[in-house]
Amino acid sequence: MTAQALEQRDFAVVIGLEVHVQLETATKIFCGCSTDAADDEQPNTRTCPTCLGLPGALPVLNEGAVEAAVKVGKALDADIPEQTRFHRKNYYYPDLPKNFQITQYDAPICQDGTLEFSVEGETREVDIRRAHLEEDPGSIKHVRDGTGNLDSRTVAIDRADYTLVDYNRAGTPLMEIVTQPDFRSPSEVRSFLNKLEEVLEYLGIFDSTRDGSLRIDANLSLVPADEIRDDGSISEEVLEAANRTEVKNISSHKGAEKALTYEASRQRNLVQRGKTVEQETRHFNEAHGSTVSMRTKEEEKDYRYFREADLPPLQVAGWKETIDIPELPDARRERFREEYGLDAESASKLTSTKEVADFYEQVAETFDPDLAATWVADNLLGELNYRDMAIEDIDGRLDEFARLVELVAEDEITTKNAEEVVLRRMLDDEMAPDDVIDEEGLGKADDDAVGTAVEEAIEENPDAVEDYHSGEGGALNFLVGQVMQKTGGSADPGSVNGMLREKLDE
Amino acid sequence: MSDTSVDADEVRHVATLARVDLDDDEVEEFTAQFADILTYFDALDEVPEVDTETELVNVMRPDEVHEGLSQEEALSNAAESEDGFFKGPKVS
């Protein structure tokens, strides 16, 4: 096809992903070193002969990492093959102490899965080609000579004089999840990543707040829009014919959308000017929001994959039956709508994380589900969000928040006071609800005191009582006001209203 | 005998992957040595089939933390270190 003809065709974006997620285990994948990285930890303080690649040290597989992988497989509705095994991927780089990475090659632990997600109100499904276990490399700093502190001398790779290596991260279990090239836009990628992260967090095997817990490589190509079949699929030949770029160094959902939007328009510009897209690896620069060409020396065959003879094969297909996974977000959302009669928006908010959903269910079991939904989805999440907090931040205090809902449910404080005073002080001053009520004097007057106030108001205001009986609407409001005044505002106006009517109509 | 011809370009390529810098004399020397080494493997074809032990499967350890090395121990064999890091030449 000539460049002229190409220019006149519409092009569609085709994207596939490789998502690396850190699995939340206590120890590394092949040794007993802790994976618990403290924020201020010193380099090379969580290592041993195995993860340092010292001669003679042997890897022994962490059962917890395999369990986590099987959970991911179940959640993605993937096959766990009868037998899986490990390979060595050989390349020389200082972050890799053994000069090879133990990974999986021809027999990954999960194959042929799917993940459903929604984008702009529509449900999409992406096929997962495979998901395999591997070890994380260490982390490196590129440093310039000089006298300043290390941070100030840490520079881009091309300006460095030497390299510093920390193997604390080396050996952290990773799962690499590889999708089919099923994405048709950067925003779909972002929605997919949100969903994937949500599912992984529900499984309890992933912590999105951990630095570097999610790393993404994406490949992107343009294909003529008229080659996309009605069902959205594209033939192998068309995909093969399109030159694609692999974009590396993406570390967030937002970054993925940004990197891929940039890359799609870069490729479109080339095609529109009649140029060809080079098949190459590109590096995403988050600060600039652009991708730059990366020299790559290795091709697939240069990795010289071969069997890792130090690790016997795994036969864990049966674990799919014995390992349980929790109810996943979609199913839970649906159940919340049916069981508690919630609308779509509340159900969605209340299942946004497993912690929120668990807390909601705990509250909804005892109190009215609608009241619980309002309190958890709107009031609590709203106030947390306003303070840039998450439910995890009040982890140990959920009972106190349940108590607040109880106080409202049992009519012991007014909704207004609960929302505007008690909840806010609970969050800002870390106080228990009953303490806030005592300190602020917010306890609803007990029924006896209100009853006395009602009787007094009737006795003291015979004119208003007469007006009420002659049908004057304002009279009742006046009496309610009198009662509220007598109780210092702690009575509930609704119930005062009811009590007055009852007395007056006797 | 299997095809064990090795040419100089192959040797250079393998050296690049291993980040080893070879001069022309060394390339020549290694080209001959690579070919020799590969012929040794032909000897394996002559080994008769023997009974092998049943292959192990599912060898795993529980996910329990074991104390590893101190920073000092970890760095004790390093040619150079700085601020607790291993120190090495710049990379590309």
Coordinates of C-alpha atoms in Angstrom, one line a residue:
Chain A
M1 CA 0.0 0.0 0.0
T2 CA 1.4 3.4 -0.8
A3 CA 1.9 6.1 1.7
Q4 CA -0.8 8.1 0.0
A5 CA -3.4 5.3 0.4
L6 CA -2.3 4.8 4.0
E7 CA -3.0 8.4 4.9
Q8 CA -6.5 8.1 3.8
R9 CA -7.4 5.1 5.9
D10 CA -8.6 5.4 9.5
F11 CA -6.4 3.7 12.0
A12 CA -7.4 2.0 15.3
V13 CA -5.2 1.5 18.3
V14 CA -4.3 -2.0 19.5
I15 CA -2.8 -2.5 22.9
G16 CA -1.6 -5.4 24.9
L17 CA -0.2 -5.4 28.4
E18 CA 2.3 -7.1 30.6
V19 CA 1.5 -6.2 34.2
H20 CA 4.0 -7.1 36.9
V21 CA 2.5 -7.3 40.3
Q22 CA 4.3 -7.9 43.6
L23 CA 2.7 -10.7 45.6
E24 CA 2.1 -10.0 49.3
T25 CA 4.0 -12.8 50.9
A26 CA 6.0 -12.7 54.1
T27 CA 9.1 -13.9 52.5
K28 CA 10.9 -13.8 49.1
I29 CA 10.0 -16.3 46.4
F30 CA 13.1 -18.5 46.7
C31 CA 14.5 -17.8 50.2
G32 CA 13.4 -16.9 53.7
C33 CA 14.3 -13.2 53.6
S34 CA 11.5 -10.9 54.6
T35 CA 9.7 -8.9 51.9
D36 CA 8.6 -6.3 54.4
A37 CA 10.3 -3.1 53.2
A38 CA 10.4 -0.4 55.8
D39 CA 10.2 3.2 54.4
D40 CA 13.6 4.1 55.8
E41 CA 15.3 0.8 55.5
Q42 CA 19.0 0.6 54.8
P43 CA 20.2 -1.1 51.6
N44 CA 21.2 -4.7 51.6
T45 CA 19.7 -5.5 55.0
R46 CA 17.3 -8.2 53.8
T47 CA 19.5 -10.5 51.9
C48 CA 21.0 -14.0 52.2
P49 CA 23.3 -16.2 50.0
T50 CA 20.4 -17.2 47.8
C51 CA 19.0 -13.8 46.9
L52 CA 22.6 -12.5 46.6
G53 CA 23.4 -15.2 44.1
L54 CA 26.3 -16.5 46.1
P55 CA 27.9 -19.7 44.8
G56 CA 26.3 -22.9 46.0
A57 CA 23.2 -21.3 47.4
L58 CA 20.0 -23.0 46.2
P59 CA 16.5 -21.7 45.7
V60 CA 13.6 -23.3 47.5
L61 CA 10.1 -22.2 46.3
N62 CA 7.9 -20.3 48.7
E63 CA 4.6 -22.2 49.1
G64 CA 2.8 -18.8 49.9
A65 CA 3.8 -17.4 46.5
V66 CA 2.4 -20.5 44.7
E67 CA -0.9 -20.2 46.7
A68 CA -1.1 -16.5 45.7
A69 CA -0.6 -17.4 42.1
V70 CA -3.3 -20.1 42.2
K71 CA -5.6 -17.5 43.7
V72 CA -4.9 -15.1 40.8
G73 CA -5.5 -18.0 38.4
K74 CA -8.9 -18.7 40.0
A75 CA -9.9 -15.0 40.0
L76 CA -9.0 -14.7 36.3
D77 CA -10.8 -17.9 35.5
A78 CA -7.5 -19.3 34.1
D79 CA -6.3 -22.9 33.7
I80 CA -3.7 -24.2 36.1
P81 CA -1.9 -26.8 34.1
E82 CA -1.1 -30.2 35.4
Q83 CA 2.6 -29.4 35.5
T84 CA 4.4 -26.1 35.5
R85 CA 8.1 -25.3 35.9
F86 CA 10.8 -22.7 36.1
H87 CA 13.4 -21.4 33.6
R88 CA 16.4 -19.2 33.7
K89 CA 16.4 -16.1 31.7
N90 CA 20.0 -15.1 31.1
Y91 CA 21.1 -11.5 30.9
Y92 CA 23.8 -9.5 32.5
Y93 CA 22.8 -6.4 34.5
P94 CA 23.8 -5.4 38.0
D95 CA 20.3 -5.7 39.4
L96 CA 20.5 -9.4 38.8
P97 CA 23.0 -11.0 41.1
K98 CA 23.0 -14.4 39.4
N99 CA 23.2 -13.1 35.9
F100 CA 19.9 -14.8 35.3
Q101 CA 16.3 -14.4 36.5
I102 CA 14.3 -17.4 37.6
T103 CA 11.0 -17.1 35.7
Q104 CA 8.6 -19.3 33.9
Y105 CA 8.8 -19.8 30.2
D106 CA 7.0 -22.6 28.4
A107 CA 4.7 -23.8 31.2
P108 CA 3.4 -20.8 33.2
I109 CA 1.3 -21.4 36.3
C110 CA -1.8 -19.7 34.8
Q111 CA -3.0 -19.8 31.2
D112 CA -6.0 -18.6 29.2
G113 CA -7.9 -16.4 31.6
T114 CA -10.2 -13.5 31.2
L115 CA -11.1 -10.4 33.2
E116 CA -14.2 -8.4 32.8
F117 CA -14.2 -4.7 33.5
S118 CA -16.4 -1.7 32.6
V119 CA -15.4 1.4 30.7
E120 CA -17.7 4.3 30.3
G121 CA -20.7 2.2 31.4
E122 CA -20.0 -0.7 29.0
T123 CA -18.7 -4.1 29.9
R124 CA -15.5 -5.2 28.2
E125 CA -13.7 -8.5 28.5
V126 CA -10.0 -8.9 28.0
D127 CA -8.3 -12.3 27.5
I128 CA -5.4 -13.1 29.7
R129 CA -2.8 -15.1 27.7
R130 CA -0.8 -16.2 30.7
A131 CA 0.3 -15.3 34.2
H132 CA 3.6 -16.6 35.6
L133 CA 5.7 -16.4 38.7
E134 CA 9.2 -14.9 38.7
E135 CA 11.6 -13.1 41.0
D136 CA 12.0 -9.4 41.2
P137 CA 15.5 -8.0 40.5
G138 CA 17.3 -5.7 42.9
S139 CA 17.2 -1.9 42.6
I140 CA 20.0 0.3 41.2
K141 CA 21.0 3.9 41.4
H142 CA 22.9 5.7 38.8
V143 CA 25.3 8.0 40.5
R144 CA 27.7 10.8 39.5
D145 CA 31.1 11.4 41.1
G146 CA 31.2 14.3 43.5
T147 CA 31.0 15.3 47.2
G148 CA 27.3 16.0 47.7
N149 CA 25.0 13.5 49.4
L150 CA 23.9 10.5 47.5
D151 CA 20.4 11.7 46.6
S152 CA 21.8 14.9 45.0
R153 CA 24.2 12.8 42.9
T154 CA 21.6 10.2 41.7
V155 CA 21.1 11.0 38.0
A156 CA 19.8 9.7 34.8
I157 CA 21.6 6.6 33.5
D158 CA 23.4 8.4 30.6
R159 CA 25.0 11.0 33.0
A160 CA 26.2 8.5 35.6
D161 CA 29.8 7.7 36.6
Y162 CA 29.0 4.5 38.5
T163 CA 26.2 2.3 39.8
L164 CA 25.1 1.4 43.3
V165 CA 23.0 -1.7 43.9
D166 CA 20.6 -2.7 46.7
Y167 CA 19.4 -6.4 46.7
N168 CA 16.7 -5.9 49.3
R169 CA 14.0 -6.2 46.6
A170 CA 15.8 -9.0 44.8
G171 CA 13.7 -12.2 45.0
T172 CA 10.4 -10.5 45.9
P173 CA 7.7 -12.7 44.3
L174 CA 6.2 -11.2 41.1
M175 CA 3.5 -12.3 38.9
E176 CA 3.6 -11.2 35.3
I177 CA 0.1 -11.1 33.8
V178 CA 0.1 -10.9 30.0
T179 CA -3.0 -9.9 28.2
Q180 CA -4.0 -10.5 24.6
P181 CA -3.8 -7.3 22.5
D182 CA -7.5 -6.7 23.3
F183 CA -7.4 -3.0 24.3
R184 CA -8.6 -0.5 21.8
S185 CA -7.8 2.7 23.7
P186 CA -5.6 4.0 26.5
S187 CA -8.7 4.7 28.7
E188 CA -9.7 1.0 28.4
V189 CA -6.2 0.2 29.7
R190 CA -6.8 2.4 32.7
S191 CA -10.1 0.9 33.5
F192 CA -8.7 -2.6 33.2
L193 CA -5.8 -1.8 35.6
N194 CA -8.3 -0.4 38.1
K195 CA -10.3 -3.6 38.0
L196 CA -7.2 -5.8 38.1
E197 CA -5.9 -4.0 41.2
E198 CA -9.3 -4.2 42.8
V199 CA -9.5 -8.0 42.3
L200 CA -5.9 -8.5 43.5
E201 CA -6.6 -6.5 46.6
Y202 CA -9.8 -8.5 47.3
L203 CA -7.7 -11.7 47.0
G204 CA -5.5 -10.3 49.8
I205 CA -2.3 -10.9 47.8
F206 CA -1.5 -7.4 46.7
D207 CA -0.9 -4.0 48.2
S208 CA -1.3 -1.0 45.9
T209 CA 0.1 1.4 48.4
R210 CA 3.5 -0.3 48.3
D211 CA 6.0 1.5 46.2
G212 CA 6.6 -0.3 42.9
S213 CA 3.9 -2.9 43.5
L214 CA 2.6 -2.5 40.0
R215 CA 4.8 -2.1 36.9
I216 CA 3.5 -2.1 33.4
D217 CA 4.9 -2.8 29.9
A218 CA 2.6 -2.1 27.1
N219 CA 2.8 -2.8 23.4
L220 CA 0.9 -0.6 21.0
S221 CA 0.3 -0.7 17.3
L222 CA -2.0 0.9 14.7
V223 CA -4.1 -1.2 12.4
P224 CA -6.4 0.0 9.6
A225 CA -9.8 0.5 11.3
D226 CA -11.6 -1.4 8.6
E227 CA -9.6 -4.5 9.5
I228 CA -11.4 -4.8 12.8
R229 CA -14.1 -7.4 12.6
D230 CA -17.7 -6.8 13.8
D231 CA -17.0 -8.6 17.1
G232 CA -14.0 -6.4 17.7
S233 CA -11.4 -9.0 16.9
I234 CA -8.5 -8.6 14.5
S235 CA -6.9 -11.3 12.4
E236 CA -3.4 -12.6 13.3
E237 CA -2.1 -11.5 9.8
V238 CA -3.2 -7.9 10.4
L239 CA -1.6 -7.8 13.9
E240 CA 1.6 -9.4 12.6
A241 CA 1.8 -6.8 9.7
A242 CA 1.6 -3.9 12.1
N243 CA 4.8 -2.6 13.6
R244 CA 4.4 -2.2 17.3
T245 CA 6.4 -0.5 20.0
E246 CA 6.9 -1.7 23.5
V247 CA 6.6 1.0 26.1
K248 CA 8.4 0.3 29.4
N249 CA 8.7 2.0 32.7
I250 CA 5.0 2.6 33.4
S251 CA 4.2 2.5 37.1
S252 CA 0.6 3.7 37.5
H253 CA -2.8 3.6 36.0
K254 CA -2.7 7.3 35.2
G255 CA 0.9 6.8 33.8
A256 CA -0.4 4.0 31.5
E257 CA -3.1 6.2 30.1
K258 CA -0.7 9.1 29.6
A259 CA 2.1 7.0 28.0
L260 CA -0.2 5.2 25.6
T261 CA -2.1 8.3 24.6
Y262 CA 1.3 9.9 23.8
E263 CA 2.5 6.8 21.9
A264 CA -0.7 6.5 19.9
S265 CA -0.5 10.0 18.7
R266 CA 3.2 9.7 18.0
Q267 CA 2.5 6.7 15.8
R268 CA -0.5 8.4 14.1
N269 CA 1.7 11.4 13.2
L270 CA 4.3 9.2 11.6
V271 CA 1.7 7.3 9.6
Q272 CA 0.0 10.5 8.5
R273 CA 3.3 11.8 7.2
G274 CA 3.8 8.6 5.3
K275 CA 6.6 7.3 7.5
T276 CA 6.9 3.9 9.1
V277 CA 6.7 3.1 12.8
E278 CA 9.9 1.4 13.9
Q279 CA 9.5 -1.8 15.8
E280 CA 11.3 -0.9 19.0
T281 CA 11.3 -0.6 22.8
R282 CA 10.5 2.9 24.2
H283 CA 11.0 4.3 27.6
F284 CA 8.2 6.3 29.3
N285 CA 9.3 9.5 30.9
E286 CA 6.6 10.2 33.5
A287 CA 7.8 13.8 34.1
H288 CA 7.7 14.7 30.5
G289 CA 4.7 12.5 29.6
S290 CA 6.5 11.3 26.5
T291 CA 8.2 8.1 25.3
V292 CA 11.8 7.9 24.0
S293 CA 13.5 5.2 22.0
M294 CA 15.6 2.8 24.0
R295 CA 18.5 1.0 22.6
T296 CA 18.0 -2.7 23.1
K297 CA 20.6 -5.3 22.5
E298 CA 18.8 -8.4 23.4
E299 CA 16.3 -10.3 21.4
E300 CA 14.2 -13.2 22.8
K301 CA 16.7 -15.8 21.7
D302 CA 19.5 -13.9 23.4
Y303 CA 18.0 -14.7 26.8
R304 CA 19.0 -18.3 26.2
Y305 CA 16.1 -19.6 28.4
F306 CA 16.8 -23.1 29.8
R307 CA 15.2 -25.2 32.6
E308 CA 16.0 -24.2 36.1
A309 CA 17.3 -27.6 37.3
D310 CA 17.5 -26.5 40.9
L311 CA 13.7 -26.3 41.1
P312 CA 11.7 -29.5 40.6
P313 CA 8.5 -29.0 38.6
L314 CA 5.2 -28.1 40.3
Q315 CA 2.0 -30.1 40.1
V316 CA -0.6 -27.8 41.7
A317 CA -3.6 -28.1 39.4
G318 CA -5.5 -29.7 42.3
W319 CA -4.9 -26.6 44.5
K320 CA -7.6 -24.9 42.5
E321 CA -10.1 -27.0 44.3
T322 CA -8.6 -26.7 47.8
I323 CA -7.7 -23.0 47.9
D324 CA -10.6 -20.7 48.5
I325 CA -10.8 -17.2 47.3
P326 CA -13.2 -14.5 48.7
E327 CA -16.2 -13.3 46.8
L328 CA -14.9 -11.0 44.1
P329 CA -16.1 -7.4 43.6
D330 CA -18.5 -7.9 40.8
A331 CA -20.3 -10.8 42.5
R332 CA -20.4 -8.9 45.8
R333 CA -21.8 -5.8 44.1
E334 CA -24.6 -7.8 42.6
R335 CA -25.3 -9.5 45.9
F336 CA -25.4 -6.2 47.8
R337 CA -28.0 -4.9 45.3
E338 CA -30.1 -8.0 45.8
E339 CA -29.6 -8.7 49.5
Y340 CA -29.7 -5.2 50.8
G341 CA -31.7 -3.5 48.1
L342 CA -29.0 -1.0 47.3
D343 CA -28.9 1.2 44.2
A344 CA -26.0 0.6 41.8
E345 CA -24.0 3.6 43.0
S346 CA -24.1 2.7 46.7
A347 CA -23.4 -1.0 45.9
S348 CA -20.4 0.1 43.8
K349 CA -19.0 2.5 46.5
L350 CA -19.5 -0.1 49.2
T351 CA -17.6 -2.8 47.3
S352 CA -14.7 -0.5 46.3
T353 CA -12.4 -2.3 48.6
K354 CA -12.8 -5.5 50.6
E355 CA -12.4 -3.7 53.9
V356 CA -15.2 -1.3 53.1
A357 CA -17.5 -4.1 52.0
D358 CA -16.7 -6.2 55.1
F359 CA -17.4 -3.2 57.3
Y360 CA -20.6 -2.4 55.6
E361 CA -21.8 -6.0 56.0
Q362 CA -20.9 -6.0 59.6
V363 CA -23.0 -2.8 60.2
A364 CA -25.9 -3.8 57.9
E365 CA -26.3 -7.1 59.7
T366 CA -27.3 -5.3 62.9
F367 CA -28.9 -2.1 61.7
D368 CA -31.1 -1.1 58.8
P369 CA -29.1 -1.7 55.5
D370 CA -30.2 1.6 54.1
L371 CA -29.1 3.5 57.1
A372 CA -25.8 1.6 57.1
A373 CA -25.3 2.3 53.4
T374 CA -25.8 6.0 53.9
W375 CA -23.5 6.0 56.9
V376 CA -20.7 4.0 55.3
A377 CA -20.9 5.0 51.6
D378 CA -21.8 8.7 52.0
N379 CA -20.8 9.9 55.4
L380 CA -17.8 7.9 56.4
L381 CA -16.2 7.4 52.9
G382 CA -17.0 11.0 52.1
E383 CA -15.4 12.4 55.3
L384 CA -12.4 10.0 54.8
N385 CA -12.0 11.1 51.3
Y386 CA -12.1 14.7 52.2
R387 CA -9.2 14.1 54.6
D388 CA -7.3 12.1 52.0
M389 CA -7.7 9.0 54.2
A390 CA -8.8 5.4 53.4
I391 CA -10.7 2.8 55.5
E392 CA -7.3 1.2 56.3
D393 CA -6.4 4.3 58.2
I394 CA -9.1 3.6 60.8
D395 CA -8.7 -0.1 60.7
G396 CA -8.5 -0.6 64.4
R397 CA -11.4 1.7 65.2
L398 CA -14.2 0.2 63.0
D399 CA -16.1 -0.7 66.1
E400 CA -16.3 2.9 67.1
F401 CA -17.8 3.8 63.7
A402 CA -20.3 0.9 64.1
R403 CA -21.2 2.4 67.5
L404 CA -21.9 5.8 65.9
V405 CA -24.3 4.1 63.5
E406 CA -25.9 2.4 66.5
L407 CA -26.3 5.7 68.3
V408 CA -28.1 7.1 65.2
A409 CA -30.2 4.0 64.7
E410 CA -31.3 4.0 68.3
D411 CA -32.2 7.6 68.1
E412 CA -29.8 8.6 70.8
I413 CA -28.3 11.5 68.8
T414 CA -29.7 13.5 65.9
T415 CA -28.5 12.7 62.4
K416 CA -27.3 16.2 62.0
N417 CA -25.2 16.1 65.1
A418 CA -23.8 12.7 64.2
E419 CA -22.7 13.8 60.8
E420 CA -21.5 17.3 61.5
V421 CA -20.0 17.0 65.0
V422 CA -19.4 13.4 66.1
L423 CA -18.1 11.9 62.9
R424 CA -15.8 14.8 62.2
R425 CA -14.3 14.8 65.7
M426 CA -13.9 11.1 65.6
L427 CA -11.7 11.5 62.5
D428 CA -10.0 14.7 63.4
D429 CA -9.4 14.1 67.2
E430 CA -9.4 10.3 67.2
M431 CA -12.2 10.3 69.8
A432 CA -14.7 7.6 70.5
P433 CA -18.3 8.6 69.7
D434 CA -19.6 8.5 73.2
D435 CA -16.8 10.7 74.4
V436 CA -17.6 13.3 71.7
I437 CA -21.3 13.2 72.8
D438 CA -20.4 13.7 76.4
E439 CA -17.9 16.5 75.7
E440 CA -20.3 18.3 73.4
G441 CA -23.4 17.6 75.4
L442 CA -25.1 16.2 72.3
G443 CA -27.0 13.3 73.9
K444 CA -30.6 13.4 72.9
A445 CA -32.7 14.3 76.0
D446 CA -34.2 11.2 77.3
D447 CA -37.9 10.6 76.8
D448 CA -38.8 11.6 80.3
A449 CA -37.2 15.0 80.1
V450 CA -38.8 15.6 76.7
G451 CA -42.2 14.4 78.1
T452 CA -41.9 16.9 81.0
A453 CA -41.0 19.7 78.6
V454 CA -44.0 18.8 76.4
E455 CA -46.3 19.0 79.3
E456 CA -44.8 22.3 80.5
A457 CA -45.1 23.8 77.1
I458 CA -48.8 22.9 76.9
E459 CA -49.5 24.2 80.4
E460 CA -47.6 27.5 79.9
N461 CA -49.1 28.3 76.5
P462 CA -52.9 28.0 76.6
D463 CA -53.3 30.4 73.7
A464 CA -51.2 28.3 71.4
V465 CA -53.1 25.2 72.5
E466 CA -56.4 26.9 71.6
D467 CA -55.0 28.0 68.3
Y468 CA -53.9 24.5 67.6
H469 CA -57.4 23.2 68.3
S470 CA -59.0 25.8 66.0
G471 CA -56.8 24.5 63.2
E472 CA -54.1 27.1 63.1
G473 CA -51.0 25.4 61.6
G474 CA -48.4 27.7 63.1
A475 CA -49.4 26.9 66.7
L476 CA -47.8 23.4 66.7
N477 CA -44.5 24.7 65.3
F478 CA -44.5 27.3 68.1
L479 CA -45.0 24.6 70.7
V480 CA -42.3 22.4 69.2
G481 CA -40.0 25.4 69.4
Q482 CA -40.8 25.9 73.1
V483 CA -40.0 22.2 73.8
M484 CA -36.7 22.4 71.9
Q485 CA -35.8 25.5 73.9
K486 CA -36.5 23.7 77.2
T487 CA -34.4 20.7 76.2
G488 CA -31.5 22.8 75.0
G489 CA -32.0 21.6 71.4
S490 CA -31.2 18.0 72.3
A491 CA -34.6 16.7 71.6
D492 CA -35.5 15.3 68.1
P493 CA -37.9 17.8 66.5
G494 CA -39.8 15.0 64.7
S495 CA -40.6 13.1 67.8
V496 CA -41.4 16.2 69.8
N497 CA -43.9 17.0 67.1
G498 CA -45.4 13.5 67.5
M499 CA -45.6 13.7 71.3
L500 CA -47.2 17.1 71.2
R501 CA -49.9 16.0 68.8
E502 CA -50.6 12.9 70.9
K503 CA -51.0 15.0 74.1
L504 CA -53.1 17.7 72.4
D505 CA -55.4 15.2 70.6
E506 CA -56.1 13.3 73.8
Chain B
M1 CA 29.4 -35.8 15.1
S2 CA 26.9 -32.9 15.2
D3 CA 27.4 -29.6 13.6
T4 CA 29.6 -27.7 16.0
S5 CA 31.0 -25.1 13.7
V6 CA 31.3 -21.8 15.5
D7 CA 32.3 -18.6 13.7
A8 CA 33.9 -15.5 15.0
D9 CA 30.7 -13.4 14.9
E10 CA 29.0 -15.9 17.2
V11 CA 31.7 -15.6 19.7
R12 CA 31.6 -11.8 19.5
H13 CA 27.8 -11.9 20.0
V14 CA 28.1 -14.2 23.1
A15 CA 30.8 -12.0 24.5
T16 CA 28.6 -8.9 24.1
L17 CA 25.8 -10.6 25.9
A18 CA 28.1 -11.5 28.7
R19 CA 29.5 -7.9 28.7
V20 CA 33.0 -9.2 28.0
D21 CA 35.3 -7.3 25.8
L22 CA 37.4 -9.5 23.5
D23 CA 40.2 -8.5 21.2
D24 CA 40.7 -10.2 17.8
D25 CA 43.3 -12.7 19.0
E26 CA 41.0 -13.7 21.9
V27 CA 38.0 -14.1 19.5
E28 CA 40.1 -16.4 17.3
E29 CA 41.2 -18.4 20.4
F30 CA 37.7 -18.7 21.8
T31 CA 36.2 -19.6 18.4
A32 CA 38.4 -22.7 18.4
Q33 CA 37.7 -23.4 22.0
F34 CA 33.9 -23.1 21.7
A35 CA 34.0 -25.6 18.8
D36 CA 36.0 -28.0 21.0
I37 CA 33.7 -27.6 23.9
L38 CA 30.7 -28.4 21.8
T39 CA 32.3 -31.5 20.5
Y40 CA 32.7 -32.8 24.1
F41 CA 28.9 -32.8 24.4
D42 CA 28.8 -35.4 21.6
A43 CA 30.3 -37.8 24.1
L44 CA 26.9 -37.6 25.9
D45 CA 25.3 -39.2 22.9
E46 CA 27.4 -42.3 23.6
V47 CA 26.2 -42.7 27.1
P48 CA 23.7 -45.6 27.4
E49 CA 20.3 -45.0 28.9
V50 CA 20.3 -45.6 32.6
D51 CA 17.5 -45.8 35.1
T52 CA 16.8 -42.4 36.5
E53 CA 15.4 -41.6 39.8
T54 CA 11.8 -40.5 39.9
E55 CA 11.7 -36.8 39.4
L56 CA 10.8 -34.8 42.5
V57 CA 7.7 -32.5 42.4
N58 CA 6.3 -29.8 44.6
V59 CA 9.3 -29.1 46.8
M60 CA 8.4 -26.0 48.7
R61 CA 9.0 -24.3 52.0
P62 CA 6.5 -22.6 54.2
D63 CA 6.3 -18.8 54.0
E64 CA 8.2 -18.1 57.1
V65 CA 10.9 -15.5 57.6
H66 CA 14.5 -16.6 58.4
E67 CA 17.1 -14.3 59.4
G68 CA 19.6 -13.6 56.6
L69 CA 22.9 -11.7 56.5
S70 CA 23.7 -8.4 58.1
Q71 CA 24.6 -5.5 55.7
E72 CA 28.2 -5.9 56.7
E73 CA 28.2 -9.6 55.9
A74 CA 26.3 -9.1 52.6
L75 CA 29.0 -6.6 51.5
S76 CA 32.0 -8.5 52.8
N77 CA 32.9 -10.0 49.5
A78 CA 32.2 -6.9 47.4
A79 CA 35.2 -5.4 45.6
E80 CA 33.7 -1.9 46.4
S81 CA 30.8 -0.6 48.3
E82 CA 29.4 2.8 49.3
D83 CA 26.8 3.8 51.9
G84 CA 25.7 0.1 52.3
F85 CA 25.3 -0.4 48.5
F86 CA 27.3 -2.6 46.2
K87 CA 29.3 -0.3 43.9
G88 CA 30.0 -1.1 40.3
P89 CA 30.9 0.5 37.0
K90 CA 28.3 2.6 35.2
V91 CA 25.9 0.7 32.9
S92 CA 24.0 1.5 29.7

